[in-house]
Coordinates of C-alpha atoms and ligand atoms in Angstrom, one line a residue:
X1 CA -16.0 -31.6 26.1
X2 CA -15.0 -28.1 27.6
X3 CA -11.3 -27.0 27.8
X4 CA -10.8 -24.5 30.2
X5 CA -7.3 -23.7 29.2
X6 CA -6.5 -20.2 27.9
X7 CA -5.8 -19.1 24.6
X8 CA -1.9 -18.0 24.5
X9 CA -1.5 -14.5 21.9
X10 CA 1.2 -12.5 21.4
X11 CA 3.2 -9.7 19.6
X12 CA 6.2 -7.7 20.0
X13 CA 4.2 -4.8 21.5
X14 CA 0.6 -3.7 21.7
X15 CA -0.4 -4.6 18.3
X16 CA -1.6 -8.0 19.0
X17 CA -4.6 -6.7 21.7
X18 CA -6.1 -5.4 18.0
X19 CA -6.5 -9.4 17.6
X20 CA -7.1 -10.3 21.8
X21 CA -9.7 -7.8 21.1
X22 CA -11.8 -9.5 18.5
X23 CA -11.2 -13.4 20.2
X24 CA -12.5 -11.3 23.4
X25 CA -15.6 -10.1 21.6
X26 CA -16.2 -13.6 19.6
X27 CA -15.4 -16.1 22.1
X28 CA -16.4 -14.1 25.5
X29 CA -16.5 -17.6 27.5
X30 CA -12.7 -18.2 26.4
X31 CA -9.6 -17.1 29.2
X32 CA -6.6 -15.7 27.5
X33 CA -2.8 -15.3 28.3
X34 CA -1.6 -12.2 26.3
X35 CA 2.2 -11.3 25.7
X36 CA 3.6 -8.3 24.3
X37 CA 7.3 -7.8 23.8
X38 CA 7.4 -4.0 24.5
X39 CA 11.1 -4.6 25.4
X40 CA 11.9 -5.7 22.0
X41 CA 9.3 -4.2 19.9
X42 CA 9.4 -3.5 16.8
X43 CA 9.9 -7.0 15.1
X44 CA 9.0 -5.8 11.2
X45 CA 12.9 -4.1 11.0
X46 CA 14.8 -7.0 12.2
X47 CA 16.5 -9.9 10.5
X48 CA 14.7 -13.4 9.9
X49 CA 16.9 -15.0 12.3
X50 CA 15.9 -12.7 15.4
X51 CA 13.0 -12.5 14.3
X52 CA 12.6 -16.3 14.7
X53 CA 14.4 -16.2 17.8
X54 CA 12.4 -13.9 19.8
X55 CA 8.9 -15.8 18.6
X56 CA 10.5 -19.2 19.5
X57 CA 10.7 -17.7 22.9
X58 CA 7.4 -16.2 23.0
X59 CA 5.9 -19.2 22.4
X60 CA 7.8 -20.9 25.0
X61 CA 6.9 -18.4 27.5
X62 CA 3.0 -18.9 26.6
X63 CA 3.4 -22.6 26.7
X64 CA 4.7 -22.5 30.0
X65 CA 1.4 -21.0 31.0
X66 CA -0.6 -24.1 30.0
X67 CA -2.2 -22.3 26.7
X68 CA -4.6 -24.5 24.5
X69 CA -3.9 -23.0 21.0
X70 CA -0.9 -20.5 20.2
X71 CA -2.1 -17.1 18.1
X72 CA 0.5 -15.0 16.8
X73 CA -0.8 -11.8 16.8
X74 CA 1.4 -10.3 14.4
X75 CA 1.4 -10.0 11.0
X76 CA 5.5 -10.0 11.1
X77 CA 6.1 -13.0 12.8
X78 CA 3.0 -14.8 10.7
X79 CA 4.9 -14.2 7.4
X80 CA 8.4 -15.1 8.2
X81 CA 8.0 -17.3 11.1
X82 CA 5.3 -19.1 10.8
X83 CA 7.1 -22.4 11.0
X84 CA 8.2 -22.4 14.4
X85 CA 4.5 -23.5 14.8
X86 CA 6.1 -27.1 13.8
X87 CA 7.9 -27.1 16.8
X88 CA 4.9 -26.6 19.7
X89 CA 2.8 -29.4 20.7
X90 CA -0.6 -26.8 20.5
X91 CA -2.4 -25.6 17.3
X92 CA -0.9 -22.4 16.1
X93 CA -3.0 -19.5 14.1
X94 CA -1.4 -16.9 11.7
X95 CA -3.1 -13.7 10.9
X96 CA -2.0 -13.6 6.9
X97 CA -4.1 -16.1 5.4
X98 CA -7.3 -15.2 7.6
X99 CA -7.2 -11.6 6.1
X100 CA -6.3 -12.4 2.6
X101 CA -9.1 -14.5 2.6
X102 CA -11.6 -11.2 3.8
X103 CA -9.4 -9.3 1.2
X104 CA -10.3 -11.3 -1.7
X105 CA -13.5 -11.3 -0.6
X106 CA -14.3 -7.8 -0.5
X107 CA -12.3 -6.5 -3.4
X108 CA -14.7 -5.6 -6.6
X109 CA -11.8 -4.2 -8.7
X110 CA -9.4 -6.5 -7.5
X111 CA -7.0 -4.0 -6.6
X112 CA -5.3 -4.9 -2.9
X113 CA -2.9 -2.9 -1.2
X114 CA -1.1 -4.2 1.6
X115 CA -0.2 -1.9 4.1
X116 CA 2.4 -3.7 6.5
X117 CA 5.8 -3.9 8.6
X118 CA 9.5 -4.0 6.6
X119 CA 10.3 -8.0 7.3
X120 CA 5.9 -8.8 6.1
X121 CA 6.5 -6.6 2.4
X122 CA 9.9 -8.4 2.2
X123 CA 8.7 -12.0 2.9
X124 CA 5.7 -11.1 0.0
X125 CA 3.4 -13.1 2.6
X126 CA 0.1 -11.2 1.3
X127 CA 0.9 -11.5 -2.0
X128 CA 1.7 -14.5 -2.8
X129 CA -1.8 -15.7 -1.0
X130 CA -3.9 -13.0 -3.3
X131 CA -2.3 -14.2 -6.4
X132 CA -2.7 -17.9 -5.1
X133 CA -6.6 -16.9 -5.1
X134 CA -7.0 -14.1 -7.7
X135 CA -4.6 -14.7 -10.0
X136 CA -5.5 -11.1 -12.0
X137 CA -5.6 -9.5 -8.8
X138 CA -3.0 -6.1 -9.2
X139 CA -1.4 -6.0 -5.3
X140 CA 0.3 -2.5 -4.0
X141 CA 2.6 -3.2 -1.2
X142 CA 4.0 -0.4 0.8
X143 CA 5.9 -0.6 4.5
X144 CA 4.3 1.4 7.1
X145 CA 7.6 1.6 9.3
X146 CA 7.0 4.7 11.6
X147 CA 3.5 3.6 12.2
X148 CA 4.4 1.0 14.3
X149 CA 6.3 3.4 17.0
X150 CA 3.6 5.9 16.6
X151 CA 0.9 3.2 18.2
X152 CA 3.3 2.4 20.6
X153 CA 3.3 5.9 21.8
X154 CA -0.3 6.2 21.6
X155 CA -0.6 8.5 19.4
X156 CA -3.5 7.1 17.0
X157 CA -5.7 10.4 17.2
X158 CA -7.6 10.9 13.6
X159 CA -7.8 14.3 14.3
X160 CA -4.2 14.7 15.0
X161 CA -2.1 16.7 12.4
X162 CA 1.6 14.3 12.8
X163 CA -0.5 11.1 12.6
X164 CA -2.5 12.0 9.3
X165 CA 0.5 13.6 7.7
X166 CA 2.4 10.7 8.9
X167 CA -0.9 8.1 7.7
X168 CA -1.0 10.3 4.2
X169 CA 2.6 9.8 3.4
X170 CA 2.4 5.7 3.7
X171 CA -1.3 5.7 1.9
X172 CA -0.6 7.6 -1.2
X173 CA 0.7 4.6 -3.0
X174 CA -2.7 3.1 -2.3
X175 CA -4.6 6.1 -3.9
X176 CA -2.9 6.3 -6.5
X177 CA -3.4 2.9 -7.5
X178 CA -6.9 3.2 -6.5
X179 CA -7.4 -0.2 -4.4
X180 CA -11.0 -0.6 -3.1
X181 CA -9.3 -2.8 -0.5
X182 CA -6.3 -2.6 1.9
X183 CA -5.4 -5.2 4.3
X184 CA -3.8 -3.5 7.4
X185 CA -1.1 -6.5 7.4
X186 CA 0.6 -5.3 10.5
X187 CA -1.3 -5.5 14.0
X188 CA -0.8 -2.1 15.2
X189 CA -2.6 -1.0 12.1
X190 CA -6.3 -1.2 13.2
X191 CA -5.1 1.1 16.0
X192 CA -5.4 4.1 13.3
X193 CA -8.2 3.0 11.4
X194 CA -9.7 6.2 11.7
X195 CA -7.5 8.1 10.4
X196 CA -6.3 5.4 7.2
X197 CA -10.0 5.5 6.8
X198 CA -10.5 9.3 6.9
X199 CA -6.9 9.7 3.9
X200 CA -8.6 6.6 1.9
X201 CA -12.3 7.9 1.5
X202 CA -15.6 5.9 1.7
X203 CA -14.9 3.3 -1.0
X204 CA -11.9 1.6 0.3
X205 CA -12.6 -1.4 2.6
X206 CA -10.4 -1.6 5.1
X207 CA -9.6 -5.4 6.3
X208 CA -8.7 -5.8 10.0
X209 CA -6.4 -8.8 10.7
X210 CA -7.8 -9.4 13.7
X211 CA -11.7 -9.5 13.2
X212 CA -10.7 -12.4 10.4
X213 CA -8.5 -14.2 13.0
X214 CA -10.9 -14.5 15.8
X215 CA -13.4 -16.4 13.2
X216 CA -10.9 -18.5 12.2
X217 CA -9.7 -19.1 16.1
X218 CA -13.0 -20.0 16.8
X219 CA -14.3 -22.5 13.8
X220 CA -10.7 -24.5 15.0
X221 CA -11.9 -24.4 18.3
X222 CA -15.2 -25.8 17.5
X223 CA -13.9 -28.2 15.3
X224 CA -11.7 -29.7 18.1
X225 CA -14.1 -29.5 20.2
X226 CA -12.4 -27.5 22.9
X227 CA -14.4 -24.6 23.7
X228 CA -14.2 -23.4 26.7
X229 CA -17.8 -22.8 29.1
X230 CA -16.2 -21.5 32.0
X231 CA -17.9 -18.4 33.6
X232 CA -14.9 -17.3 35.2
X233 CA -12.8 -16.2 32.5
X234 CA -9.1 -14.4 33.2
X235 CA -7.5 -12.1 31.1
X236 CA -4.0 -11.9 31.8
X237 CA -1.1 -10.0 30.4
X238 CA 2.3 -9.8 30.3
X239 CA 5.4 -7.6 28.9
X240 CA 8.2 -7.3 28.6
X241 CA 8.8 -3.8 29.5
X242 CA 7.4 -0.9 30.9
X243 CA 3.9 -2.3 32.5
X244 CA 2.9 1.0 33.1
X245 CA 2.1 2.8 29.8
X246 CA 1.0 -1.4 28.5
X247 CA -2.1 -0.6 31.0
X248 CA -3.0 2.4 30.3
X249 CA -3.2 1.9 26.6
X250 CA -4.5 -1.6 26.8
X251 CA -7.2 -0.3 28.9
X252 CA -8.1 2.1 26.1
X253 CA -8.5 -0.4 23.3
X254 CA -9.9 -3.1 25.1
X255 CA -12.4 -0.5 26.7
X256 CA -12.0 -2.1 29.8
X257 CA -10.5 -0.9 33.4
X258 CA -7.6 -3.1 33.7
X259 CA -5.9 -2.8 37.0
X260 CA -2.5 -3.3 37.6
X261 CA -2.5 -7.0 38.9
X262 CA -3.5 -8.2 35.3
X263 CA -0.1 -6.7 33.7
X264 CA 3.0 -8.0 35.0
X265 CA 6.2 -7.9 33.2
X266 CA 8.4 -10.5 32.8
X267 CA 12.1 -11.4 31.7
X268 CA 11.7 -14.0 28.4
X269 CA 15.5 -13.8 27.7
X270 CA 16.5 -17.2 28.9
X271 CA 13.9 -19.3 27.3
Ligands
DGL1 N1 2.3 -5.9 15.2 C1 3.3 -6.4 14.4 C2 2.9 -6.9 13.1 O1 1.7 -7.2 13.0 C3 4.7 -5.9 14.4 C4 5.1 -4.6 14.5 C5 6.6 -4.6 14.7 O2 7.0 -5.1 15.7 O3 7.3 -4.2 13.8 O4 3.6 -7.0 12.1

């Protein structure tokens, strides 16, 4: 049976469209409903409580568009609020587990660094999952805090001077520690892959939340049989502030010309 219903994603901000991009790429037949909070972004500094708050009313806001499945797209709200997902009538899908399971995976010397938001290091999300499956694994955490407002601004440039001081300063735990793995456990992360690869060298895999998400969005799919086969697919987002700078920078990472019908911003407040 085909379901033509969209796939519902969100994040506080731009982060998420690291994961919209992969379910794009792996599931090209599937519509999606994309929100970013960009009003109330960043998520990874706040309390539990708001931060519960605000994805209660995301989800809301996604269910009222008739979504199939719910994916948060956002490593934050995935370790501390995953349990709202008891409260929707849809599947939900976290990005943690997904990527710990690459993580574990790919590591040889079974030392994992975690590079993530304030609220993710706090809840120990990654960590306890590594240990669950590689109990001599040695984890590094460290928060990435500025990071996220860098990506919001766009400024992701390898080649720029701020963004690999800025990059350097977060990774040098990792190096020193010498993981062969690090998990970029926020969503915004993948957005400076380029230059976290170019401060980690050639030997460190980097795991993308996003790329291990989209698999696991798609098996679940399969397995409840509610693919979609529709030819017409839509691709619609929404914020929750400033549509503007959304499109442009959406339009960069998605590699696609998105005009400005497919970004509308909206007020979530009273959900
Ligand atoms: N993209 C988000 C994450 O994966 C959150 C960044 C933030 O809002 O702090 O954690």
């Amino acid at each position: 049976m085909s379901d033509k219903r969209s796939i519902g994603i969100f994040d506080s901000g731009l982060g998420g469209l690291t994961v919209a991009k992969e379910i794009i790429r792996m599931l090209p037949s599937e519509s999606i409903v994309y929100f970013g909070d960009t009003g109330r972004v960043p998520y990874g500094t706040r309390s539990l409580e708001t931060i519960k708050k605000y994805t209660r009313q995301d989800e809301r806001f996604l269910l009222s568009h008739n979504v199939k499945m719910i994916v948060a797209a956002c490593g934050t709200v995935s370790s501390v609020a995953a349990d709202t997902a008891n409260e929707i009538p849809v599947p939900f899908v976290e990005v943690v587990s997904h990527s710990v399971n690459a993580a574990v995976k790919a590591t040889v010397n079974k030392k994992i660094g975690v590079l993530a938001t304030n609220a993710t290091i706090r809840s120990g999300s990654h960590k306890k999952r590594i240990l669950e499956l590689l109990p001599d694994a040695v984890v590094i955490e460290n928060s990435g805090t500025l990071l996220v407002p860098l990506v919001e601004e766009g400024w992701c440039d390898a080649d720029d001077v701020v963004v690999l001081k800025t990059v350097e300063r977060y990774l040098k735990p990792f190096i020193d520690a010498r993981v062969d793995t690090l998990i970029l456990g926020c969503t915004h992360f993948p957005m400076l892959s380029k230059a976290i690869a170019k401060v980690m060298g050639n030997g460190v895999t980097l795991i993308n939340m996003g790329t291990a998400t989209a698999v696991a969005v798609k098996d679940m799919l399969i397995k409840a049989d509610a693919l979609s086969d529709d030819q017409t697919v839509t691709h619609s987002f929404f914020v929750s502030d400033k549509a503007d700078s959304f499109l442009h920078l959406a339009s960069r990472l998605l590699e696609k010309d998105l005009d400005e019908s497919s970004v509308e911003q909206v007020d979530i407040n009273g959900l």
